Amino acid sequence: MKLFRLCLLLMVFLLVGCDESGESRGQESRLEVIHPSFANEEFYLEGFDLSMIQIRFVDQAGVEEIVHLDDEIVVSEPPVTEGTYTVHVRYRDHYLTFDIWIRHVHMISCEMRVELHDFTRDRWMGDWISDWFEVPEGEVCTVPYLPDPQELNGYTFSHFSHGVGDELEFEPTVKAYYEPFTIEVRFYDDLGELMETREVLYGDSVTDPPGPGDFPEYYTFYNWMPSPDNITEPRDFHPNGYTQTHHVYFYDKHGDMIDYQSVKLGRDAEPPEVPGEIDGYIHTGWSESLENIRQYMEIHAVYERAFKLEDVIDELFSDNNFTIEVHWQDTPIGDYINTLMFDDNKVHVDMYGRNPSYLVTEADVLYVIGQYDFDDYTDWHKD
């Protein structure tokens, strides 16, 4: 049989080399392969079968005949290796040659998809790889390889959901898990003082930042600058708002302004410095309270007439005849009362409830005359 087919193949080349006027070429009839009949088909060494391929023969009268290939029509030897196989066909004294691709075994297609996932927040971040490959029929689709991790801004690679060799038959998706960076953000109050520090995942927003209730009464809060959305780097946030203040004017005893202050709503005004004494008057306070300012205010200094002890003593001594009663409290010897009776140039002193004594001056010298108790008598003594 092989020898017979080889002879037929040689005849093909001999016939092709004939003169164009020879009757053996057939000027009108033709033989052609119907390509759509096998274009999407695959051929395998095991169970090789060309019957799925159709050829068309058109005779000199234009009549078409369509037949399937069989062993009588195919004059080439069957394929023995994987690769390109040239098919030689003879039908009704016409010869035809075309190529087909032979596979070793029947293969099935497998798909592997690799997706990017946020592991911490369990969410999809995008597609990465879509790869098709083949395995012999009857085998299971498994992960053929794992790619090198990508570098993603704001993320650190964690792990893959599959390993090389894991099955993909029911779920062809391999997840590449990444963990987002933790970013520190800071919130400052209207005075520039730090209110609080937060930690936010990369790309997240601060959903519950400090609000109007976290600011003093005098400050009307609008929003934060910059916006606390989509955090991708450390940020400092400052409030955007309005500070409500009231004007406070301070005046002295003569009605002259001595200070002006812009005081925040509900806060206290600071008392300005004023002279301690003016023309015999002492500053003792202000006409209005300086606490909890809630409106425009004009505040005047309050003075009282200056009071000096020597003025009182001079007045008392004007007639050289008076008595002073002195009350003592919380002394080392307790509470007590004593009196000083002034009579011209003498002073009678009653001290500590003891015997009386006198103070006298003689030639600008002060003497104390006191009555003292001795062991068996009482006497006066002058010092």
mmCIF file of C-alpha atoms in Angstrom:
data_model
loop_
_atom_site.group_PDB
_atom_site.id
_atom_site.type_symbol
_atom_site.label_atom_id
_atom_site.label_comp_id
_atom_site.label_asym_id
_atom_site.label_seq_id
_atom_site.Cartn_x
_atom_site.Cartn_y
_atom_site.Cartn_z
ATOM 1 C CA MET A 1 0.000 0.000 0.000
ATOM 2 C CA LYS A 2 2.810 2.410 0.905
ATOM 3 C CA LEU A 3 4.579 1.671 -2.361
ATOM 4 C CA PHE A 4 1.332 2.282 -4.239
ATOM 5 C CA ARG A 5 0.827 5.676 -2.593
ATOM 6 C CA LEU A 6 4.410 6.680 -3.294
ATOM 7 C CA CYS A 7 3.885 5.880 -6.986
ATOM 8 C CA LEU A 8 0.756 8.013 -7.048
ATOM 9 C CA LEU A 9 2.677 10.899 -5.431
ATOM 10 C CA LEU A 10 5.321 10.705 -8.172
ATOM 11 C CA MET A 11 2.570 10.811 -10.759
ATOM 12 C CA VAL A 12 1.386 14.093 -9.264
ATOM 13 C CA PHE A 13 4.704 15.771 -9.948
ATOM 14 C CA LEU A 14 4.871 14.259 -13.467
ATOM 15 C CA LEU A 15 1.402 15.520 -14.310
ATOM 16 C CA VAL A 16 2.178 19.005 -13.001
ATOM 17 C CA GLY A 17 5.156 19.132 -15.358
ATOM 18 C CA CYS A 18 3.090 18.335 -18.534
ATOM 19 C CA ASP A 19 2.576 20.866 -21.298
ATOM 20 C CA GLU A 20 -0.366 23.238 -20.777
ATOM 21 C CA SER A 21 -2.018 21.890 -23.974
ATOM 22 C CA GLY A 22 -2.130 18.306 -22.683
ATOM 23 C CA GLU A 23 -5.498 16.773 -22.040
ATOM 24 C CA SER A 24 -4.401 15.267 -18.736
ATOM 25 C CA ARG A 25 -4.468 18.663 -16.898
ATOM 26 C CA GLY A 26 -8.159 19.190 -17.360
ATOM 27 C CA GLN A 27 -8.749 22.750 -18.461
ATOM 28 C CA GLU A 28 -12.232 23.226 -17.011
ATOM 29 C CA SER A 29 -12.636 20.770 -14.160
ATOM 30 C CA ARG A 30 -11.025 21.549 -10.784
ATOM 31 C CA LEU A 31 -10.532 20.137 -7.272
ATOM 32 C CA GLU A 32 -10.396 22.359 -4.141
ATOM 33 C CA VAL A 33 -10.555 22.022 -0.391
ATOM 34 C CA ILE A 34 -13.416 23.610 1.488
ATOM 35 C CA HIS A 35 -11.404 25.507 4.160
ATOM 36 C CA PRO A 36 -14.312 26.365 6.460
ATOM 37 C CA SER A 37 -14.881 22.637 6.884
ATOM 38 C CA PHE A 38 -11.701 22.315 9.038
ATOM 39 C CA ALA A 39 -10.523 25.848 9.785
ATOM 40 C CA ASN A 40 -11.731 25.648 13.412
ATOM 41 C CA GLU A 41 -10.929 22.004 13.943
ATOM 42 C CA GLU A 42 -7.915 20.487 15.643
ATOM 43 C CA PHE A 43 -6.162 17.259 14.695
ATOM 44 C CA TYR A 44 -4.361 14.926 17.060
ATOM 45 C CA LEU A 45 -1.949 12.045 16.553
ATOM 46 C CA GLU A 46 -4.121 9.849 18.703
ATOM 47 C CA GLY A 47 -7.243 8.888 16.766
ATOM 48 C CA PHE A 48 -6.197 10.905 13.699
ATOM 49 C CA ASP A 49 -9.216 11.375 11.405
ATOM 50 C CA LEU A 50 -9.463 13.553 8.282
ATOM 51 C CA SER A 51 -13.060 12.705 7.484
ATOM 52 C CA MET A 52 -14.147 16.093 8.864
ATOM 53 C CA ILE A 53 -12.447 17.801 5.890
ATOM 54 C CA GLN A 54 -14.497 18.297 2.748
ATOM 55 C CA ILE A 55 -13.297 18.807 -0.821
ATOM 56 C CA ARG A 56 -15.193 20.178 -3.813
ATOM 57 C CA PHE A 57 -14.875 18.799 -7.337
ATOM 58 C CA VAL A 58 -16.208 20.861 -10.247
ATOM 59 C CA ASP A 59 -16.357 19.048 -13.640
ATOM 60 C CA GLN A 60 -16.119 20.589 -17.104
ATOM 61 C CA ALA A 61 -19.847 21.174 -17.157
ATOM 62 C CA GLY A 62 -19.657 23.157 -13.874
ATOM 63 C CA VAL A 63 -21.360 20.470 -11.831
ATOM 64 C CA GLU A 64 -20.140 20.483 -8.201
ATOM 65 C CA GLU A 65 -19.525 17.447 -6.070
ATOM 66 C CA ILE A 66 -18.647 17.672 -2.359
ATOM 67 C CA VAL A 67 -17.055 14.701 -0.638
ATOM 68 C CA HIS A 68 -15.364 13.968 2.709
ATOM 69 C CA LEU A 69 -11.791 12.759 2.781
ATOM 70 C CA ASP A 70 -11.171 9.064 3.383
ATOM 71 C CA ASP A 71 -8.303 6.611 3.043
ATOM 72 C CA GLU A 72 -9.029 6.137 -0.674
ATOM 73 C CA ILE A 73 -8.751 9.833 -1.413
ATOM 74 C CA VAL A 74 -5.759 10.703 0.836
ATOM 75 C CA VAL A 75 -2.573 9.365 -0.790
ATOM 76 C CA SER A 76 -0.081 10.720 1.811
ATOM 77 C CA GLU A 77 1.187 8.718 4.781
ATOM 78 C CA PRO A 78 -0.486 9.383 8.161
ATOM 79 C CA PRO A 79 1.393 11.832 10.482
ATOM 80 C CA VAL A 80 3.753 10.412 13.084
ATOM 81 C CA THR A 81 4.917 13.588 14.909
ATOM 82 C CA GLU A 82 3.385 16.788 16.151
ATOM 83 C CA GLY A 83 3.657 19.730 13.774
ATOM 84 C CA THR A 84 2.723 20.701 10.252
ATOM 85 C CA TYR A 85 1.345 17.838 8.176
ATOM 86 C CA THR A 86 0.966 18.124 4.391
ATOM 87 C CA VAL A 87 -2.097 16.316 3.059
ATOM 88 C CA HIS A 88 -1.954 14.943 -0.513
ATOM 89 C CA VAL A 89 -5.354 14.233 -2.091
ATOM 90 C CA ARG A 90 -6.261 12.454 -5.377
ATOM 91 C CA TYR A 91 -9.804 12.522 -6.698
ATOM 92 C CA ARG A 92 -11.006 11.756 -10.237
ATOM 93 C CA ASP A 93 -7.530 12.181 -11.638
ATOM 94 C CA HIS A 94 -7.059 15.538 -9.891
ATOM 95 C CA TYR A 95 -4.473 16.197 -7.205
ATOM 96 C CA LEU A 96 -4.638 18.620 -4.311
ATOM 97 C CA THR A 97 -2.145 19.548 -1.546
ATOM 98 C CA PHE A 98 -2.744 21.548 1.681
ATOM 99 C CA ASP A 99 -1.312 21.748 5.222
ATOM 100 C CA ILE A 100 -2.889 21.114 8.590
ATOM 101 C CA TRP A 101 -1.483 21.338 12.137
ATOM 102 C CA ILE A 102 -1.197 18.168 14.162
ATOM 103 C CA ARG A 103 -1.098 18.212 17.968
ATOM 104 C CA HIS A 104 0.331 15.446 20.066
ATOM 105 C CA VAL A 105 -2.728 15.044 22.322
ATOM 106 C CA HIS A 106 -6.040 16.803 22.727
ATOM 107 C CA MET A 107 -5.611 20.000 24.781
ATOM 108 C CA ILE A 108 -8.104 22.068 26.761
ATOM 109 C CA SER A 109 -7.902 25.805 27.389
ATOM 110 C CA CYS A 110 -7.445 27.221 30.887
ATOM 111 C CA GLU A 111 -7.715 30.805 32.078
ATOM 112 C CA MET A 112 -5.905 32.503 34.958
ATOM 113 C CA ARG A 113 -6.934 36.004 36.032
ATOM 114 C CA VAL A 114 -4.869 37.978 38.551
ATOM 115 C CA GLU A 115 -6.633 40.814 40.355
ATOM 116 C CA LEU A 116 -5.421 43.448 42.813
ATOM 117 C CA HIS A 117 -7.182 43.421 46.191
ATOM 118 C CA ASP A 118 -6.963 45.558 49.337
ATOM 119 C CA PHE A 119 -6.461 42.915 52.025
ATOM 120 C CA THR A 120 -7.148 45.219 55.001
ATOM 121 C CA ARG A 121 -10.393 46.653 53.634
ATOM 122 C CA ASP A 122 -11.328 43.550 51.575
ATOM 123 C CA ARG A 123 -12.022 45.340 48.318
ATOM 124 C CA TRP A 124 -11.130 44.976 44.657
ATOM 125 C CA MET A 125 -8.604 47.472 43.263
ATOM 126 C CA GLY A 126 -8.379 46.472 39.611
ATOM 127 C CA ASP A 127 -7.479 43.789 37.078
ATOM 128 C CA TRP A 128 -3.863 42.884 36.517
ATOM 129 C CA ILE A 129 -3.343 39.806 34.307
ATOM 130 C CA SER A 130 -5.618 37.720 32.052
ATOM 131 C CA ASP A 131 -3.712 34.724 30.717
ATOM 132 C CA TRP A 132 -4.855 31.690 28.714
ATOM 133 C CA PHE A 133 -2.895 28.436 28.553
ATOM 134 C CA GLU A 134 -3.536 24.806 27.641
ATOM 135 C CA VAL A 135 -3.275 21.488 29.420
ATOM 136 C CA PRO A 136 -3.876 17.969 28.103
ATOM 137 C CA GLU A 137 -7.471 16.864 28.166
ATOM 138 C CA GLY A 138 -8.235 15.088 31.433
ATOM 139 C CA GLU A 139 -5.832 17.188 33.493
ATOM 140 C CA VAL A 140 -6.896 19.925 35.932
ATOM 141 C CA CYS A 141 -6.186 23.588 35.278
ATOM 142 C CA THR A 142 -3.686 24.779 37.876
ATOM 143 C CA VAL A 143 -1.778 27.995 38.542
ATOM 144 C CA PRO A 144 1.185 27.806 36.141
ATOM 145 C CA TYR A 145 3.159 30.694 37.681
ATOM 146 C CA LEU A 146 2.848 33.744 39.927
ATOM 147 C CA PRO A 147 3.968 37.176 38.703
ATOM 148 C CA ASP A 148 6.366 39.432 40.558
ATOM 149 C CA PRO A 149 4.344 41.770 42.802
ATOM 150 C CA GLN A 150 3.633 45.231 41.487
ATOM 151 C CA GLU A 151 4.691 48.344 43.345
ATOM 152 C CA LEU A 152 1.540 50.297 44.204
ATOM 153 C CA ASN A 153 1.607 53.797 45.658
ATOM 154 C CA GLY A 154 0.452 53.724 49.257
ATOM 155 C CA TYR A 155 0.436 49.911 49.522
ATOM 156 C CA THR A 156 2.692 47.064 50.604
ATOM 157 C CA PHE A 157 2.342 43.665 48.953
ATOM 158 C CA SER A 158 1.042 41.014 51.362
ATOM 159 C CA HIS A 159 0.457 37.666 49.607
ATOM 160 C CA PHE A 160 -1.289 35.793 46.777
ATOM 161 C CA SER A 161 -4.519 33.903 47.339
ATOM 162 C CA HIS A 162 -3.091 30.868 45.433
ATOM 163 C CA GLY A 163 0.214 29.132 45.074
ATOM 164 C CA VAL A 164 1.780 27.591 41.984
ATOM 165 C CA GLY A 165 0.013 24.272 41.307
ATOM 166 C CA ASP A 166 -3.265 25.213 43.049
ATOM 167 C CA GLU A 167 -6.403 24.287 41.082
ATOM 168 C CA LEU A 168 -8.206 26.876 38.950
ATOM 169 C CA GLU A 169 -10.999 24.661 37.677
ATOM 170 C CA PHE A 170 -13.853 26.315 39.621
ATOM 171 C CA GLU A 171 -12.351 29.759 40.300
ATOM 172 C CA PRO A 172 -9.811 31.047 37.768
ATOM 173 C CA THR A 173 -9.071 34.234 39.738
ATOM 174 C CA VAL A 174 -5.869 34.646 41.739
ATOM 175 C CA LYS A 175 -5.959 37.610 44.131
ATOM 176 C CA ALA A 176 -2.840 39.648 44.807
ATOM 177 C CA TYR A 177 -3.396 41.103 48.287
ATOM 178 C CA TYR A 178 -1.933 44.466 49.333
ATOM 179 C CA GLU A 179 -2.054 46.283 52.667
ATOM 180 C CA PRO A 180 -2.479 50.095 52.684
ATOM 181 C CA PHE A 181 -0.111 52.433 54.489
ATOM 182 C CA THR A 182 -1.238 54.007 57.772
ATOM 183 C CA ILE A 183 -1.021 57.802 57.594
ATOM 184 C CA GLU A 184 -0.989 60.244 60.524
ATOM 185 C CA VAL A 185 -3.070 63.418 60.331
ATOM 186 C CA ARG A 186 -3.345 66.255 62.867
ATOM 187 C CA PHE A 187 -6.165 68.691 63.705
ATOM 188 C CA TYR A 188 -5.441 72.145 65.154
ATOM 189 C CA ASP A 189 -7.819 74.569 66.881
ATOM 190 C CA ASP A 190 -8.437 78.248 66.101
ATOM 191 C CA LEU A 191 -5.388 79.244 68.169
ATOM 192 C CA GLY A 192 -3.064 76.839 66.359
ATOM 193 C CA GLU A 193 -2.951 74.402 69.274
ATOM 194 C CA LEU A 194 -3.024 70.664 68.527
ATOM 195 C CA MET A 195 -6.498 69.229 69.166
ATOM 196 C CA GLU A 196 -5.949 65.569 68.264
ATOM 197 C CA THR A 197 -3.995 63.151 66.084
ATOM 198 C CA ARG A 198 -5.618 60.456 63.924
ATOM 199 C CA GLU A 199 -4.357 57.451 61.943
ATOM 200 C CA VAL A 200 -5.988 56.932 58.530
ATOM 201 C CA LEU A 201 -5.517 54.201 55.911
ATOM 202 C CA TYR A 202 -4.076 55.337 52.583
ATOM 203 C CA GLY A 203 -6.826 56.694 50.334
ATOM 204 C CA ASP A 204 -9.419 56.867 53.121
ATOM 205 C CA SER A 205 -11.190 59.979 54.374
ATOM 206 C CA VAL A 206 -11.682 61.202 57.927
ATOM 207 C CA THR A 207 -15.425 60.595 58.252
ATOM 208 C CA ASP A 208 -15.847 62.035 61.772
ATOM 209 C CA PRO A 209 -13.399 64.935 62.212
ATOM 210 C CA PRO A 210 -13.831 67.409 65.091
ATOM 211 C CA GLY A 211 -16.817 69.660 64.510
ATOM 212 C CA PRO A 212 -18.478 72.853 65.745
ATOM 213 C CA GLY A 213 -19.066 71.424 69.215
ATOM 214 C CA ASP A 214 -15.334 71.009 69.726
ATOM 215 C CA PHE A 215 -14.647 74.755 69.467
ATOM 216 C CA PRO A 216 -15.243 77.579 71.985
ATOM 217 C CA GLU A 217 -18.465 79.561 72.006
ATOM 218 C CA TYR A 218 -16.847 82.559 70.326
ATOM 219 C CA TYR A 219 -15.744 80.538 67.254
ATOM 220 C CA THR A 220 -18.155 79.666 64.428
ATOM 221 C CA PHE A 221 -16.693 76.642 62.621
ATOM 222 C CA TYR A 222 -17.302 76.202 58.855
ATOM 223 C CA ASN A 223 -15.016 73.416 57.604
ATOM 224 C CA TRP A 224 -11.458 72.068 57.622
ATOM 225 C CA MET A 225 -8.663 73.234 55.369
ATOM 226 C CA PRO A 226 -7.551 71.309 53.396
ATOM 227 C CA SER A 227 -10.375 68.826 52.932
ATOM 228 C CA PRO A 228 -9.986 65.633 55.031
ATOM 229 C CA ASP A 229 -10.905 63.431 52.046
ATOM 230 C CA ASN A 230 -8.744 60.912 50.136
ATOM 231 C CA ILE A 231 -5.754 61.003 52.475
ATOM 232 C CA THR A 232 -2.578 59.977 50.638
ATOM 233 C CA GLU A 233 0.064 61.713 52.762
ATOM 234 C CA PRO A 234 0.465 63.191 56.276
ATOM 235 C CA ARG A 235 -1.621 66.341 56.670
ATOM 236 C CA ASP A 236 -2.236 69.164 59.123
ATOM 237 C CA PHE A 237 -5.817 70.455 59.202
ATOM 238 C CA HIS A 238 -6.745 73.959 60.349
ATOM 239 C CA PRO A 239 -10.278 75.264 60.899
ATOM 240 C CA ASN A 240 -11.966 77.696 58.576
ATOM 241 C CA GLY A 241 -14.389 79.822 60.554
ATOM 242 C CA TYR A 242 -15.252 83.147 62.189
ATOM 243 C CA THR A 243 -14.211 84.539 65.607
ATOM 244 C CA GLN A 244 -16.884 86.731 67.242
ATOM 245 C CA THR A 245 -15.449 89.598 69.337
ATOM 246 C CA HIS A 246 -16.710 92.698 71.176
ATOM 247 C CA HIS A 247 -15.035 96.073 71.622
ATOM 248 C CA VAL A 248 -14.168 97.062 75.205
ATOM 249 C CA TYR A 249 -12.929 100.582 76.040
ATOM 250 C CA PHE A 250 -11.363 101.554 79.393
ATOM 251 C CA TYR A 251 -11.451 105.128 80.777
ATOM 252 C CA ASP A 252 -9.741 106.732 83.782
ATOM 253 C CA LYS A 253 -11.171 109.015 86.467
ATOM 254 C CA HIS A 254 -11.099 111.972 84.114
ATOM 255 C CA GLY A 255 -12.830 110.163 81.220
ATOM 256 C CA ASP A 256 -9.689 109.718 79.165
ATOM 257 C CA MET A 257 -9.333 106.376 77.343
ATOM 258 C CA ILE A 258 -6.482 104.329 78.765
ATOM 259 C CA ASP A 259 -6.958 101.049 76.833
ATOM 260 C CA TYR A 260 -8.883 99.299 74.070
ATOM 261 C CA GLN A 261 -9.411 95.538 73.800
ATOM 262 C CA SER A 262 -11.141 93.228 71.316
ATOM 263 C CA VAL A 263 -12.510 90.484 73.560
ATOM 264 C CA LYS A 264 -13.816 87.154 72.285
ATOM 265 C CA LEU A 265 -17.436 86.352 73.072
ATOM 266 C CA GLY A 266 -17.779 84.946 76.604
ATOM 267 C CA ARG A 267 -14.139 85.567 77.528
ATOM 268 C CA ASP A 268 -12.791 87.965 80.176
ATOM 269 C CA ALA A 269 -11.232 91.351 79.536
ATOM 270 C CA GLU A 270 -7.773 92.016 80.951
ATOM 271 C CA PRO A 271 -7.668 94.933 83.414
ATOM 272 C CA PRO A 272 -5.231 97.569 82.140
ATOM 273 C CA GLU A 273 -2.677 99.288 84.339
ATOM 274 C CA VAL A 274 -3.767 102.565 85.944
ATOM 275 C CA PRO A 275 -1.955 104.952 88.366
ATOM 276 C CA GLY A 276 -2.266 103.735 91.929
ATOM 277 C CA GLU A 277 -3.197 107.191 93.249
ATOM 278 C CA ILE A 278 -4.459 110.289 91.498
ATOM 279 C CA ASP A 279 -4.855 113.605 93.382
ATOM 280 C CA GLY A 280 -5.541 111.941 96.696
ATOM 281 C CA TYR A 281 -7.656 109.133 95.223
ATOM 282 C CA ILE A 282 -6.881 105.413 95.052
ATOM 283 C CA HIS A 283 -8.055 103.143 92.195
ATOM 284 C CA THR A 284 -10.268 100.429 93.713
ATOM 285 C CA GLY A 285 -11.928 98.715 90.703
ATOM 286 C CA TRP A 286 -14.015 99.128 87.548
ATOM 287 C CA SER A 287 -17.515 100.279 86.806
ATOM 288 C CA GLU A 288 -18.426 96.989 85.063
ATOM 289 C CA SER A 289 -17.465 93.362 85.497
ATOM 290 C CA LEU A 290 -14.570 92.307 83.280
ATOM 291 C CA GLU A 291 -15.796 88.699 83.102
ATOM 292 C CA ASN A 292 -17.877 86.979 80.388
ATOM 293 C CA ILE A 293 -17.925 89.840 77.880
ATOM 294 C CA ARG A 294 -20.946 89.486 75.591
ATOM 295 C CA GLN A 295 -21.441 92.986 74.154
ATOM 296 C CA TYR A 296 -19.806 96.320 73.394
ATOM 297 C CA MET A 297 -18.709 97.929 76.661
ATOM 298 C CA GLU A 298 -17.275 101.183 78.039
ATOM 299 C CA ILE A 299 -15.699 100.598 81.432
ATOM 300 C CA HIS A 300 -14.565 103.366 83.786
ATOM 301 C CA ALA A 301 -12.035 103.164 86.571
ATOM 302 C CA VAL A 302 -13.491 103.535 90.084
ATOM 303 C CA TYR A 303 -11.534 105.570 92.706
ATOM 304 C CA GLU A 304 -11.937 106.211 96.432
ATOM 305 C CA ARG A 305 -10.375 108.963 98.458
ATOM 306 C CA ALA A 306 -6.929 108.005 99.746
ATOM 307 C CA PHE A 307 -6.908 107.097 103.508
ATOM 308 C CA LYS A 308 -3.705 107.443 105.571
ATOM 309 C CA LEU A 309 -3.227 106.294 109.177
ATOM 310 C CA GLU A 310 -1.156 109.316 110.084
ATOM 311 C CA ASP A 311 -4.089 111.536 109.130
ATOM 312 C CA VAL A 312 -6.283 109.686 111.613
ATOM 313 C CA ILE A 313 -3.669 109.829 114.356
ATOM 314 C CA ASP A 314 -3.116 113.541 113.778
ATOM 315 C CA GLU A 315 -6.838 114.057 114.107
ATOM 316 C CA LEU A 316 -7.021 111.968 117.247
ATOM 317 C CA PHE A 317 -4.133 113.740 118.863
ATOM 318 C CA SER A 318 -5.564 117.136 118.172
ATOM 319 C CA ASP A 319 -7.023 117.442 121.723
ATOM 320 C CA ASN A 320 -4.513 115.154 123.521
ATOM 321 C CA ASN A 321 -7.305 113.433 125.460
ATOM 322 C CA PHE A 322 -8.682 110.111 124.074
ATOM 323 C CA THR A 323 -8.723 106.350 124.539
ATOM 324 C CA ILE A 324 -7.899 103.636 121.980
ATOM 325 C CA GLU A 325 -9.231 100.111 122.439
ATOM 326 C CA VAL A 326 -7.173 97.491 120.616
ATOM 327 C CA HIS A 327 -8.578 94.039 119.751
ATOM 328 C CA TRP A 328 -5.994 91.250 119.194
ATOM 329 C CA GLN A 329 -6.856 87.964 117.485
ATOM 330 C CA ASP A 330 -4.953 84.771 116.767
ATOM 331 C CA THR A 331 -1.840 85.855 118.649
ATOM 332 C CA PRO A 332 0.543 83.328 120.212
ATOM 333 C CA ILE A 333 -1.164 83.985 123.560
ATOM 334 C CA GLY A 334 -4.678 83.983 122.150
ATOM 335 C CA ASP A 335 -7.297 86.695 121.661
ATOM 336 C CA TYR A 336 -7.450 89.685 124.011
ATOM 337 C CA ILE A 337 -8.315 93.390 124.287
ATOM 338 C CA ASN A 338 -6.205 96.195 125.749
ATOM 339 C CA THR A 339 -6.655 99.953 125.974
ATOM 340 C CA LEU A 340 -4.465 102.995 125.678
ATOM 341 C CA MET A 341 -5.763 106.100 127.477
ATOM 342 C CA PHE A 342 -4.086 109.342 126.356
ATOM 343 C CA ASP A 343 -4.089 112.264 128.754
ATOM 344 C CA ASP A 344 -1.974 115.201 127.731
ATOM 345 C CA ASN A 345 1.548 113.785 127.657
ATOM 346 C CA LYS A 346 0.773 110.558 129.522
ATOM 347 C CA VAL A 347 -0.550 107.286 128.194
ATOM 348 C CA HIS A 348 -2.223 104.767 130.482
ATOM 349 C CA VAL A 349 -1.841 101.271 129.030
ATOM 350 C CA ASP A 350 -3.889 98.241 130.095
ATOM 351 C CA MET A 351 -1.952 95.324 128.560
ATOM 352 C CA TYR A 352 -2.883 91.652 128.645
ATOM 353 C CA GLY A 353 -5.170 92.150 131.626
ATOM 354 C CA ARG A 354 -2.149 92.790 133.860
ATOM 355 C CA ASN A 355 -1.465 95.664 136.241
ATOM 356 C CA PRO A 356 -1.707 99.076 134.576
ATOM 357 C CA SER A 357 1.299 100.978 133.314
ATOM 358 C CA TYR A 358 1.948 104.483 131.987
ATOM 359 C CA LEU A 359 3.946 105.922 129.147
ATOM 360 C CA VAL A 360 5.407 109.378 129.736
ATOM 361 C CA THR A 361 7.843 111.557 127.860
ATOM 362 C CA GLU A 362 10.444 113.644 129.601
ATOM 363 C CA ALA A 363 12.929 115.655 127.598
ATOM 364 C CA ASP A 364 12.133 113.676 124.445
ATOM 365 C CA VAL A 365 12.733 110.379 126.276
ATOM 366 C CA LEU A 366 9.937 107.801 126.587
ATOM 367 C CA TYR A 367 9.561 106.133 130.022
ATOM 368 C CA VAL A 368 7.364 103.281 131.115
ATOM 369 C CA ILE A 369 5.982 103.468 134.682
ATOM 370 C CA GLY A 370 4.466 100.178 135.719
ATOM 371 C CA GLN A 371 3.134 98.562 138.843
ATOM 372 C CA TYR A 372 4.843 95.218 139.547
ATOM 373 C CA ASP A 373 4.078 92.457 142.057
ATOM 374 C CA PHE A 374 7.036 91.118 143.970
ATOM 375 C CA ASP A 375 7.140 88.169 146.374
ATOM 376 C CA ASP A 376 5.795 90.070 149.396
ATOM 377 C CA TYR A 377 4.963 93.530 148.155
ATOM 378 C CA THR A 378 3.756 95.627 145.204
ATOM 379 C CA ASP A 379 5.707 98.634 143.930
ATOM 380 C CA TRP A 380 5.972 101.072 141.040
ATOM 381 C CA HIS A 381 8.978 101.052 138.760
ATOM 382 C CA LYS A 382 10.102 103.542 136.147
ATOM 383 C CA ASP A 383 12.163 102.510 133.106
#
